[in-house]
Amino acid sequence: MPTPPLLPNEIASSVAGRVQVRAEPLHARWTLADLITADNHRLRATFTCGFRPLPDAAEKKLLAETFLARKSSATIDDLVAHFAPALRAAALATASSKAVADWLADNAKEALVAPLRQAADTVAFACGLEVLPPFQLEIESPSFQQQRLEAMERNLAQQRVAGQVEHFEKAAALLKQYDALRHAAPGITPGAVLQQISPSDQGVMLQTLLLAAGKDAAAKHLWAVAGESLVRIDARTTPPQIQLFPLPTTVGPLRSVQAAEIDGRPVLLVGARSGVLLVNVAAPDAGPEIYHHAANSSQMGFNRAVIWRHGIWASHAEAGIVAWDLGVFAQPKSVTRPASAPFAPPQVPTAPSYAATSMVSMESQKTPGARNLTPIDDARLIFSVGARLFTIDAESQLTPVVTHTHADVIAILPTSRALCIVHDDGALLTLDPQSLAIMGEQRRGSRTLAATLLPWLGSARLVLATDAGPLVCLGTDDPLVTEYLSAHRGLRLVAATATALAALSADRSRLVLWQPWNNQKPAAELPISSLARHRIGDITFG
């Protein structure tokens, strides 16, 4: 009966007392770990060599006695296990003769190959095997690599600390210069002071002033509405803490949220489909006051609400401007639709692209509606309908504001000196808050999607979300422009305080947060929609 051939991993077999050995050489590999060097580092060596059984009868007998006494075949794994103790002993004895750096040098391998080869020859001689070249050895030291990495990190940390010290020293000097300028001219604005600084130092000065403003300001919660939930985000913690508060559904899904005060008490005004909810900031889980507009059958919602003249005033794209007296919940005291106002549309140049922006009834879903309701003073509020602006007084009398702009208004932002009107084509108008005359106009190249004001030192900077990518931050009275970077494009909403800046991702699922003084990367990103099970409708700080 013929002897079956050896398997690819077998070096010998025994069938009916007949020993069969492999004629061609094979290779084996040993990994020898935890070899201690002279300077107490750990080496890991990988040693590879060839071997072959010797063919004469005496050598076959030695091989059989070593590997085939208890089993019918011997494999490469058997050989590796048999040689491992001798090789490890030789490697341990040799590794302790040099420091780790010497072993990792290019010419150091032969100093370890020789004792390993000698140990392998000794074992092979006693078991009928012949050790063959090539002899290959790879040496590495995990402990030395870790040490080098830690040293590199310490060096980088020292460099960062040195850079921070230099930055803070420069910032402190600039802050002294800023304080001196403000002391010499108390009425000067921060932006005007910024222009007195060297252009190369203006960026550092702005960062320093934003940091100083943030340190002095009280931190506020970030609020959002999503579906039927009011969401509170504490941006002061790392990571930010998120808590959901379900609100009553009697007035439909939630559309907007704004911060306000009533007699010094902070509240939130939450716009819904057919009413406005007044929520106590101190107890958001308590039942809100609900101001109904039962006659409103629109599927849209109140996009903004404000406290004005002891009442709630809110804008709705179809219902118009709706007002309630505080404490009177069942029905509004007035509903004003701009289409019914006794004035003619302004004369505008004839252009196909402008036809859709002329003033028409707000009852049509195809035409723009009332948005961006904002108090000007105790006598007037201002709001937009598409590209046009209107004021409304306490008697619900409407007055158009002439601006001759064609693009939709996306934000009305009051500062201490002017009203900033932001249009979606990049146009920025500043109006005198008394006369509403145009004080200035500029135009940015990219389309603007959202805007807010970033407060700093009694003034404010304008933050724009554009389709170009980063948030753009610019001064109302200085030329310095900075960008807040992130991986997002097309951010939909923005809100800011002196301590935090927030924006909503294009799909309305995530909130992106920055520290105002660090524009290089976001401080956090929050997947709000996965928690609330709805996309985000609006955000505000309060």
Short mmCIF file of C-alpha atoms in Angstrom, two decimals, residues 155-485:
data_model
loop_
_atom_site.label_atom_id
_atom_site.label_comp_id
_atom_site.label_asym_id
_atom_site.label_seq_id
_atom_site.Cartn_x
_atom_site.Cartn_y
_atom_site.Cartn_z
CA ASN A 155 7.76 69.07 22.86
CA LEU A 156 4.65 70.08 20.93
CA ALA A 157 2.88 70.94 24.17
CA GLN A 158 5.81 73.12 25.22
CA GLN A 159 5.69 74.84 21.84
CA ARG A 160 1.95 75.40 22.20
CA VAL A 161 2.38 76.78 25.72
CA ALA A 162 5.15 79.07 24.51
CA GLY A 163 2.93 80.23 21.65
CA GLN A 164 -0.01 80.77 23.99
CA VAL A 165 2.14 82.76 26.40
CA GLU A 166 3.31 84.95 23.53
CA HIS A 167 -0.27 85.28 22.27
CA PHE A 168 -1.63 86.20 25.71
CA GLU A 169 1.19 88.70 26.29
CA LYS A 170 0.40 90.34 22.96
CA ALA A 171 -3.33 90.22 23.69
CA ALA A 172 -2.81 91.81 27.11
CA ALA A 173 -0.79 94.62 25.54
CA LEU A 174 -3.49 95.18 22.91
CA LEU A 175 -6.20 95.18 25.56
CA LYS A 176 -4.33 97.90 27.47
CA GLN A 177 -4.13 99.85 24.23
CA TYR A 178 -7.88 99.36 23.69
CA ASP A 179 -8.69 100.49 27.24
CA ALA A 180 -6.53 103.59 26.76
CA LEU A 181 -8.38 104.51 23.56
CA ARG A 182 -11.79 103.98 25.17
CA HIS A 183 -10.73 106.05 28.19
CA ALA A 184 -9.58 108.88 25.93
CA ALA A 185 -12.83 108.81 23.93
CA PRO A 186 -15.66 107.24 26.01
CA GLY A 187 -18.22 107.48 23.22
CA ILE A 188 -16.15 105.61 20.67
CA THR A 189 -17.47 102.19 19.58
CA PRO A 190 -15.44 98.99 19.83
CA GLY A 191 -15.36 98.79 16.03
CA ALA A 192 -13.98 102.31 15.76
CA VAL A 193 -11.33 101.45 18.34
CA LEU A 194 -10.45 98.35 16.34
CA GLN A 195 -9.67 100.52 13.32
CA GLN A 196 -7.10 102.46 15.37
CA ILE A 197 -5.09 99.26 15.93
CA SER A 198 -2.45 98.07 13.48
CA PRO A 199 -4.10 95.93 10.75
CA SER A 200 -1.77 93.03 11.61
CA ASP A 201 -3.03 93.11 15.23
CA GLN A 202 -6.75 93.57 14.56
CA GLY A 203 -7.50 89.84 14.41
CA VAL A 204 -5.83 89.19 17.77
CA MET A 205 -7.52 92.23 19.25
CA LEU A 206 -10.96 91.06 18.06
CA GLN A 207 -10.35 87.58 19.50
CA THR A 208 -9.23 89.13 22.79
CA LEU A 209 -12.23 91.44 23.01
CA LEU A 210 -14.65 88.61 22.23
CA LEU A 211 -13.02 86.52 24.95
CA ALA A 212 -13.22 89.44 27.39
CA ALA A 213 -16.88 89.99 26.50
CA GLY A 214 -17.60 86.29 27.01
CA LYS A 215 -15.94 86.23 30.43
CA ASP A 216 -18.03 89.15 31.64
CA ALA A 217 -21.35 87.91 30.22
CA ALA A 218 -23.79 85.55 31.92
CA ALA A 219 -24.16 82.29 30.01
CA LYS A 220 -27.60 81.59 28.55
CA HIS A 221 -29.26 78.35 27.53
CA LEU A 222 -29.78 77.57 23.87
CA TRP A 223 -33.39 76.68 23.08
CA ALA A 224 -34.81 74.90 20.05
CA VAL A 225 -38.18 73.64 18.90
CA ALA A 226 -38.55 70.32 17.09
CA GLY A 227 -41.92 68.74 16.40
CA GLU A 228 -43.85 68.94 19.66
CA SER A 229 -40.81 69.39 21.91
CA LEU A 230 -39.04 72.38 23.38
CA VAL A 231 -35.34 71.53 23.64
CA ARG A 232 -32.96 73.09 26.17
CA ILE A 233 -29.20 72.89 25.53
CA ASP A 234 -26.67 73.85 28.20
CA ALA A 235 -23.63 74.84 26.13
CA ARG A 236 -21.55 75.51 29.25
CA THR A 237 -20.97 71.81 29.88
CA THR A 238 -18.74 69.40 27.96
CA PRO A 239 -20.47 67.77 26.23
CA PRO A 240 -23.49 70.08 26.23
CA GLN A 241 -26.48 68.76 28.19
CA ILE A 242 -29.74 68.33 26.28
CA GLN A 243 -33.22 68.12 27.80
CA LEU A 244 -36.59 67.82 26.02
CA PHE A 245 -39.84 69.33 27.30
CA PRO A 246 -43.06 68.20 25.52
CA LEU A 247 -45.47 71.08 24.93
CA PRO A 248 -49.26 70.89 24.47
CA THR A 249 -50.41 70.05 20.95
CA THR A 250 -53.70 71.96 21.03
CA VAL A 251 -52.31 74.69 18.74
CA GLY A 252 -50.44 72.32 16.44
CA PRO A 253 -46.74 71.65 15.71
CA LEU A 254 -44.14 74.13 16.90
CA ARG A 255 -42.67 76.55 14.35
CA SER A 256 -40.53 79.17 16.11
CA VAL A 257 -39.03 80.23 19.45
CA GLN A 258 -37.88 83.63 20.71
CA ALA A 259 -36.61 84.83 24.07
CA ALA A 260 -38.39 87.73 25.79
CA GLU A 261 -39.04 89.30 29.20
CA ILE A 262 -42.19 90.23 31.07
CA ASP A 263 -41.54 92.59 33.99
CA GLY A 264 -37.96 91.32 34.17
CA ARG A 265 -39.02 87.66 34.10
CA PRO A 266 -37.42 85.68 31.25
CA VAL A 267 -39.90 83.81 29.05
CA LEU A 268 -39.98 82.03 25.72
CA LEU A 269 -42.52 82.75 23.00
CA VAL A 270 -43.11 79.58 20.99
CA GLY A 271 -44.95 80.02 17.72
CA ALA A 272 -47.22 77.15 16.69
CA ARG A 273 -49.63 76.53 13.82
CA SER A 274 -52.66 78.26 15.36
CA GLY A 275 -51.32 80.16 18.33
CA VAL A 276 -48.42 81.20 20.53
CA LEU A 277 -47.27 79.52 23.74
CA LEU A 278 -45.69 81.56 26.54
CA VAL A 279 -43.22 79.39 28.49
CA ASN A 280 -41.61 80.29 31.80
CA VAL A 281 -37.83 79.84 31.36
CA ALA A 282 -37.44 79.03 35.06
CA ALA A 283 -39.98 76.18 34.82
CA PRO A 284 -40.25 74.99 31.21
CA ASP A 285 -41.95 71.77 32.28
CA ALA A 286 -44.84 73.71 33.84
CA GLY A 287 -47.90 74.28 31.71
CA PRO A 288 -47.45 77.23 29.28
CA GLU A 289 -49.94 79.99 28.65
CA ILE A 290 -51.54 79.37 25.24
CA TYR A 291 -52.73 82.27 23.10
CA HIS A 292 -55.13 80.94 20.45
CA HIS A 293 -55.96 82.11 16.96
CA ALA A 294 -58.81 79.73 16.19
CA ALA A 295 -59.76 81.46 12.94
CA ASN A 296 -56.41 80.56 11.40
CA SER A 297 -56.82 77.44 9.24
CA SER A 298 -53.37 77.61 7.62
CA GLN A 299 -50.97 74.69 7.87
CA MET A 300 -48.16 77.18 8.40
CA GLY A 301 -47.20 78.57 11.80
CA PHE A 302 -46.30 81.77 13.61
CA ASN A 303 -42.71 82.45 12.55
CA ARG A 304 -41.91 85.10 15.18
CA ALA A 305 -43.46 86.52 18.35
CA VAL A 306 -42.43 89.45 20.56
CA ILE A 307 -43.56 91.18 23.76
CA TRP A 308 -44.58 94.75 22.92
CA ARG A 309 -46.71 97.29 24.80
CA HIS A 310 -47.92 94.76 27.40
CA GLY A 311 -49.06 92.32 24.75
CA ILE A 312 -47.91 89.56 22.44
CA TRP A 313 -47.48 90.42 18.78
CA ALA A 314 -46.69 87.70 16.25
CA SER A 315 -46.13 87.39 12.51
CA HIS A 316 -47.64 84.66 10.36
CA ALA A 317 -46.99 84.15 6.64
CA GLU A 318 -50.73 83.86 5.90
CA ALA A 319 -52.59 85.25 8.92
CA GLY A 320 -50.52 88.48 8.95
CA ILE A 321 -49.75 90.36 12.19
CA VAL A 322 -51.72 89.03 15.17
CA ALA A 323 -51.81 90.67 18.62
CA TRP A 324 -53.09 89.48 22.00
CA ASP A 325 -53.41 91.23 25.33
CA LEU A 326 -51.43 89.45 28.02
CA GLY A 327 -53.71 87.16 29.98
CA VAL A 328 -56.41 87.05 27.28
CA PHE A 329 -55.93 83.65 25.69
CA ALA A 330 -59.09 82.78 23.75
CA GLN A 331 -58.76 85.14 20.81
CA PRO A 332 -56.47 87.91 19.55
CA LYS A 333 -57.34 91.55 19.96
CA SER A 334 -56.35 92.33 16.37
CA VAL A 335 -55.41 90.58 13.12
CA THR A 336 -53.86 92.70 10.40
CA ARG A 337 -53.26 91.49 6.85
CA PRO A 338 -51.00 93.81 4.87
CA ALA A 339 -53.05 93.20 1.70
CA SER A 340 -55.89 95.24 3.22
CA ALA A 341 -53.72 98.30 3.93
CA PRO A 342 -54.87 101.52 2.19
CA PHE A 343 -51.76 102.19 0.11
CA ALA A 344 -50.63 101.42 -3.39
CA PRO A 345 -47.60 99.28 -4.20
CA PRO A 346 -44.45 101.35 -4.81
CA GLN A 347 -43.30 102.09 -8.31
CA VAL A 348 -40.46 99.77 -9.27
CA PRO A 349 -38.51 99.20 -12.49
CA THR A 350 -40.11 96.71 -14.81
CA ALA A 351 -38.19 93.43 -14.73
CA PRO A 352 -39.35 89.83 -15.06
CA SER A 353 -37.45 88.73 -11.97
CA TYR A 354 -39.06 91.46 -9.83
CA ALA A 355 -42.70 90.69 -10.58
CA ALA A 356 -42.94 88.05 -7.88
CA THR A 357 -41.82 90.46 -5.15
CA SER A 358 -44.59 93.05 -5.55
CA MET A 359 -47.04 93.39 -2.67
CA VAL A 360 -50.02 91.04 -3.03
CA SER A 361 -52.44 89.35 -0.70
CA MET A 362 -50.97 87.31 2.11
CA GLU A 363 -53.85 84.84 1.78
CA SER A 364 -52.14 83.24 -1.22
CA GLN A 365 -49.67 80.48 -0.46
CA LYS A 366 -47.75 81.43 -3.60
CA THR A 367 -46.83 84.91 -2.35
CA PRO A 368 -44.53 85.98 0.50
CA GLY A 369 -46.02 86.54 3.95
CA ALA A 370 -45.28 88.52 7.09
CA ARG A 371 -42.00 87.63 8.77
CA ASN A 372 -39.20 89.05 10.92
CA LEU A 373 -41.48 91.05 13.26
CA THR A 374 -39.23 93.33 15.36
CA PRO A 375 -39.96 96.24 17.74
CA ILE A 376 -38.41 99.57 16.75
CA ASP A 377 -39.57 101.60 19.76
CA ASP A 378 -42.69 102.01 21.89
CA ALA A 379 -44.62 103.35 18.94
CA ARG A 380 -43.80 100.99 16.05
CA LEU A 381 -42.88 97.49 15.04
CA ILE A 382 -41.31 96.62 11.70
CA PHE A 383 -41.74 93.46 9.62
CA SER A 384 -41.10 92.18 6.12
CA VAL A 385 -43.23 90.71 3.37
CA GLY A 386 -40.92 89.29 0.74
CA ALA A 387 -38.60 92.13 -0.24
CA ARG A 388 -40.78 94.87 1.28
CA LEU A 389 -40.79 96.40 4.77
CA PHE A 390 -43.73 97.75 6.78
CA THR A 391 -44.22 99.32 10.15
CA ILE A 392 -47.28 98.73 12.31
CA ASP A 393 -48.37 100.80 15.30
CA ALA A 394 -50.45 100.05 18.38
CA GLU A 395 -53.64 100.76 16.40
CA SER A 396 -52.57 98.21 13.75
CA GLN A 397 -51.99 100.94 11.18
CA LEU A 398 -49.54 99.89 8.46
CA THR A 399 -46.96 102.11 6.78
CA PRO A 400 -44.65 100.97 3.98
CA VAL A 401 -40.91 101.57 4.24
CA VAL A 402 -39.29 102.50 0.91
CA THR A 403 -36.00 100.69 0.29
CA HIS A 404 -36.12 99.87 -3.46
CA THR A 405 -34.68 96.39 -2.90
CA HIS A 406 -35.76 93.36 -4.89
CA ALA A 407 -34.60 90.34 -2.85
CA ASP A 408 -36.45 88.83 0.10
CA VAL A 409 -35.63 90.07 3.59
CA ILE A 410 -34.31 87.24 5.77
CA ALA A 411 -33.55 89.19 8.97
CA ILE A 412 -34.23 92.52 10.68
CA LEU A 413 -31.60 93.11 13.37
CA PRO A 414 -31.79 96.18 15.64
CA THR A 415 -28.54 97.60 17.01
CA SER A 416 -28.06 100.61 19.30
CA ARG A 417 -27.50 102.86 16.31
CA ALA A 418 -29.40 101.36 13.36
CA LEU A 419 -31.67 98.68 11.96
CA CYS A 420 -29.75 96.12 9.90
CA ILE A 421 -31.85 94.70 7.06
CA VAL A 422 -30.38 91.53 5.56
CA HIS A 423 -31.57 90.32 2.13
CA ASP A 424 -31.07 86.87 0.70
CA ASP A 425 -29.09 88.13 -2.30
CA GLY A 426 -26.33 89.43 0.00
CA ALA A 427 -27.59 93.03 0.26
CA LEU A 428 -27.16 94.65 3.70
CA LEU A 429 -29.07 97.86 4.44
CA THR A 430 -28.78 100.02 7.55
CA LEU A 431 -31.79 102.18 8.37
CA ASP A 432 -32.07 105.09 10.77
CA PRO A 433 -34.32 103.77 13.56
CA GLN A 434 -36.21 107.09 13.77
CA SER A 435 -36.75 108.13 10.15
CA LEU A 436 -36.18 104.68 8.61
CA ALA A 437 -34.11 106.38 5.95
CA ILE A 438 -31.30 104.36 4.40
CA MET A 439 -28.00 105.18 6.15
CA GLY A 440 -25.82 102.72 4.30
CA GLU A 441 -25.87 99.84 1.85
CA GLN A 442 -23.40 97.12 0.95
CA ARG A 443 -23.62 93.90 -0.97
CA ARG A 444 -21.83 90.62 -0.42
CA GLY A 445 -21.18 88.23 -3.27
CA SER A 446 -22.71 85.04 -1.89
CA ARG A 447 -26.34 84.23 -1.17
CA THR A 448 -27.28 84.80 2.47
CA LEU A 449 -29.39 82.17 4.22
CA ALA A 450 -29.60 83.44 7.82
CA ALA A 451 -28.27 86.25 10.03
CA THR A 452 -27.95 87.26 13.67
CA LEU A 453 -26.07 89.69 15.90
CA LEU A 454 -23.10 88.66 18.03
CA PRO A 455 -22.98 90.98 21.10
CA TRP A 456 -19.62 92.31 22.26
CA LEU A 457 -18.76 95.14 24.67
CA GLY A 458 -22.01 97.09 24.30
CA SER A 459 -21.93 96.78 20.52
CA ALA A 460 -22.60 93.95 18.07
CA ARG A 461 -21.12 92.19 15.08
CA LEU A 462 -23.16 90.76 12.23
CA VAL A 463 -23.00 86.98 11.66
CA LEU A 464 -24.17 85.69 8.28
CA ALA A 465 -24.78 82.12 7.13
CA THR A 466 -24.10 81.93 3.41
CA ASP A 467 -24.20 79.21 0.78
CA ALA A 468 -20.40 79.51 0.47
CA GLY A 469 -19.77 77.50 3.64
CA PRO A 470 -18.33 79.25 6.72
CA LEU A 471 -20.25 81.67 8.91
CA VAL A 472 -19.12 85.21 8.08
CA CYS A 473 -18.71 87.67 10.96
CA LEU A 474 -18.34 91.37 10.15
CA GLY A 475 -18.46 94.59 12.07
CA THR A 476 -21.16 97.19 11.67
CA ASP A 477 -18.59 99.99 11.96
CA ASP A 478 -15.24 98.35 11.11
CA PRO A 479 -13.95 96.52 8.01
CA LEU A 480 -12.66 93.39 9.77
CA VAL A 481 -14.22 90.14 8.51
CA THR A 482 -13.70 86.74 10.16
CA GLU A 483 -15.06 83.27 9.37
CA TYR A 484 -16.31 80.52 11.67
CA LEU A 485 -15.20 77.24 10.11
#
